[in-house]
Amino acid sequence: MATLGEAKQMILDPAIRDWVLLPIMVVMLLVGVLRHHITVLITGTPKKPQLKAVRESKALMRGSQLRAFRNAIPPHAFASRKAFLTEAYDQGKYLKNPNAPKEGVPAPNPMTDPDMMEGMMEGMKKQVTNMVPQMLIMGWINFFFQGFVVIKLPFPLTLRFKSMLQSGVDTRDMDVTWVSSLSWYFLNLFGLSSVFTLILGDNNGNILYILGLHHYNEPIY
Amino acid sequence: MARLDFEAASLELQQYRQSGERASERVAYLASRIIKDGYSAKLKDDIWPFYEQAVTAALDVGDFRLADECIENLKRRFSSSSRVQRLVGMRYEAEGKLADAQKIYDAILEEDESNILVSKRQIALLKLRGLKSEAISALVTYLDTYYSDAEAWIELCSLYLSVHAYQKAAYCLEELILLQAANPIWHLKYAEIMYTLGDYSLALKQYCRVIDLHEDHLRAMYGIQLCASKILDNGEADGTTEALKELATERILATEVNQCTIDSIKQVVREYLSVA
């Protein structure tokens, strides 16, 4: 029996640990730190709110406040405020641009609005800095370490974890506790966020992005 | 001098930062101790809000050396920050160089017209110069944009009160009540202004509202007592007013007896209530 058990046992070359397992982790860690700094660099200062826009939103708030707490003030005070606000709203005194076209005219194309464009560009820039390094790392792993089994987990798992832990390795018989290189990459991708919090402090760019990228990767599993 | 308990001190400062309480003397003392005992490096990233807090407190207590030191440190780190510039402006203000401060504030607002804190400082400058009517009109413009700023409304209210414009002050308080309907202080102030204007029945109602929000509010109960007597004197009263007056008198006596330990004061209260 003992010989049978030993025959079934699979042994990993320590070189795999030194040249595949640890490098993937270190590279991902370093790329994460690098991306954090790049994100900080390319993120422009937050856009300052326009005075007129603030005024518009506060005026709307004033109306709703008056509606909600009308009982708290005497009737004459309420009446004068109501008259003032309805007139102001009717004439559009508090609007951001009072001369804007009224309802019925189709909304302008968002592409021509510089404000909108800027916001979209900001989002794009972030997306790109998130996507590009991940795609590169994934390509690197697929190219060099495709089909590698890199680590054995020290605890048993059910069969359902096979697709999660052994993506890129198509074997039916291998024990679920063995982890393939590509899966090791994904484990790192999602598992390193708390490490980043430790290194870079709260609110670093990585956590957000990991949450965002999650949706992208789901079909791969 | 005993060593400063750094942990406790930094926690206390943090609490002041969060609550916004302006305990300037305490903050300035703690800040100077932390800097002198060489704990500032231990604050890590908290050092910047700490410096900002220390500057304001130091200017309040007139410790220019501490303020300058903190401003220098902040300038070295944030060379082009409007937040630091504002502190420099406040430094000028504290020294009395109002024109210089004005220049700095104008420059910041040129960059960013939506800087609330600096807009407020400009109004404060007008007040400091004693230009009440200008300060009032600046505040009105400010509130036209930032309607929801309760602090600004109460400031405008007290400015109006200082020029005896009670109707306008009452308007400000109505706005405050709309903004924070559950705050008994606004109702109390409104009631007092209404009393000053001679609208006793409305004042009475507002005093009752204060009691509604804050049980056994002594000042409001005196108010009710006073308003009710005025209404009774004018002969416009109904049964409720009389009952209210009796109730207020009873509650004032009960509260005073509970709270006050000096017999002579109790005597005065009793005499006053029996006369009124």
mmCIF file of C-alpha atoms in Angstrom, chain A residues 48-52 54-56 58-59 61-63 65-78 80-81 84 94, chain B residues 111-115 143-148 153 170-175 177-182 187 190 194 199 202 206 209:
data_model
loop_
_atom_site.group_PDB
_atom_site.id
_atom_site.type_symbol
_atom_site.label_atom_id
_atom_site.label_comp_id
_atom_site.label_asym_id
_atom_site.label_seq_id
_atom_site.Cartn_x
_atom_site.Cartn_y
_atom_site.Cartn_z
ATOM 1 C CA LYS A 48 -13.824 72.278 -9.219
ATOM 2 C CA PRO A 49 -17.568 72.724 -9.063
ATOM 3 C CA GLN A 50 -18.958 75.662 -10.954
ATOM 4 C CA LEU A 51 -20.452 78.371 -8.806
ATOM 5 C CA LYS A 52 -23.572 78.494 -10.946
ATOM 6 C CA VAL A 54 -23.770 74.866 -6.927
ATOM 7 C CA ARG A 55 -26.291 77.683 -6.852
ATOM 8 C CA GLU A 56 -28.739 75.751 -8.984
ATOM 9 C CA LYS A 58 -28.869 74.592 -3.604
ATOM 10 C CA ALA A 59 -31.886 76.482 -4.920
ATOM 11 C CA MET A 61 -32.756 72.045 -2.207
ATOM 12 C CA ARG A 62 -34.265 75.202 -0.810
ATOM 13 C CA GLY A 63 -37.549 74.335 -2.476
ATOM 14 C CA GLN A 65 -36.641 72.032 2.326
ATOM 15 C CA LEU A 66 -39.514 74.501 2.300
ATOM 16 C CA ARG A 67 -41.884 71.739 1.255
ATOM 17 C CA ALA A 68 -40.698 69.356 3.944
ATOM 18 C CA PHE A 69 -40.667 71.739 6.905
ATOM 19 C CA ARG A 70 -43.429 74.155 5.932
ATOM 20 C CA ASN A 71 -45.226 73.431 9.185
ATOM 21 C CA ALA A 72 -42.364 74.702 11.269
ATOM 22 C CA ILE A 73 -42.663 78.336 10.224
ATOM 23 C CA PRO A 74 -45.609 80.718 10.546
ATOM 24 C CA PRO A 75 -48.084 80.859 7.622
ATOM 25 C CA HIS A 76 -47.098 84.333 6.467
ATOM 26 C CA ALA A 77 -43.444 83.332 6.271
ATOM 27 C CA PHE A 78 -44.355 80.274 4.263
ATOM 28 C CA SER A 80 -43.924 84.805 1.107
ATOM 29 C CA ARG A 81 -41.289 82.150 0.508
ATOM 30 C CA PHE A 84 -40.734 84.094 -4.085
ATOM 31 C CA TYR A 94 -31.379 80.034 -10.380
ATOM 32 C CA GLU B 111 -8.156 80.669 -9.091
ATOM 33 C CA ASP B 112 -11.210 78.940 -7.683
ATOM 34 C CA GLU B 113 -14.372 80.943 -7.213
ATOM 35 C CA SER B 114 -16.092 78.102 -5.388
ATOM 36 C CA ASN B 115 -13.759 78.077 -2.391
ATOM 37 C CA LEU B 143 -26.203 82.742 0.869
ATOM 38 C CA ASP B 144 -27.821 83.211 -2.516
ATOM 39 C CA THR B 145 -25.335 80.615 -3.749
ATOM 40 C CA TYR B 146 -24.751 78.469 -0.672
ATOM 41 C CA TYR B 147 -28.280 78.445 0.668
ATOM 42 C CA SER B 148 -27.797 75.483 2.999
ATOM 43 C CA TRP B 153 -27.559 82.311 8.215
ATOM 44 C CA ALA B 170 -36.557 86.971 11.796
ATOM 45 C CA TYR B 171 -36.391 86.028 8.117
ATOM 46 C CA CYS B 172 -32.948 84.478 8.694
ATOM 47 C CA LEU B 173 -34.250 82.480 11.604
ATOM 48 C CA GLU B 174 -37.193 81.224 9.560
ATOM 49 C CA GLU B 175 -34.641 79.918 7.083
ATOM 50 C CA ILE B 177 -35.833 76.641 11.171
ATOM 51 C CA LEU B 178 -36.483 75.332 7.675
ATOM 52 C CA LEU B 179 -32.945 74.007 7.503
ATOM 53 C CA GLN B 180 -32.774 72.488 10.974
ATOM 54 C CA ALA B 181 -36.297 72.199 12.250
ATOM 55 C CA ALA B 182 -35.344 70.089 15.240
ATOM 56 C CA HIS B 187 -37.037 78.448 17.684
ATOM 57 C CA TYR B 190 -37.131 83.336 16.738
ATOM 58 C CA MET B 194 -41.011 87.979 17.749
ATOM 59 C CA ASP B 199 -46.016 89.761 18.166
ATOM 60 C CA LEU B 202 -46.537 84.101 17.681
ATOM 61 C CA GLN B 206 -42.634 79.483 19.280
ATOM 62 C CA ARG B 209 -42.385 74.747 20.287
#
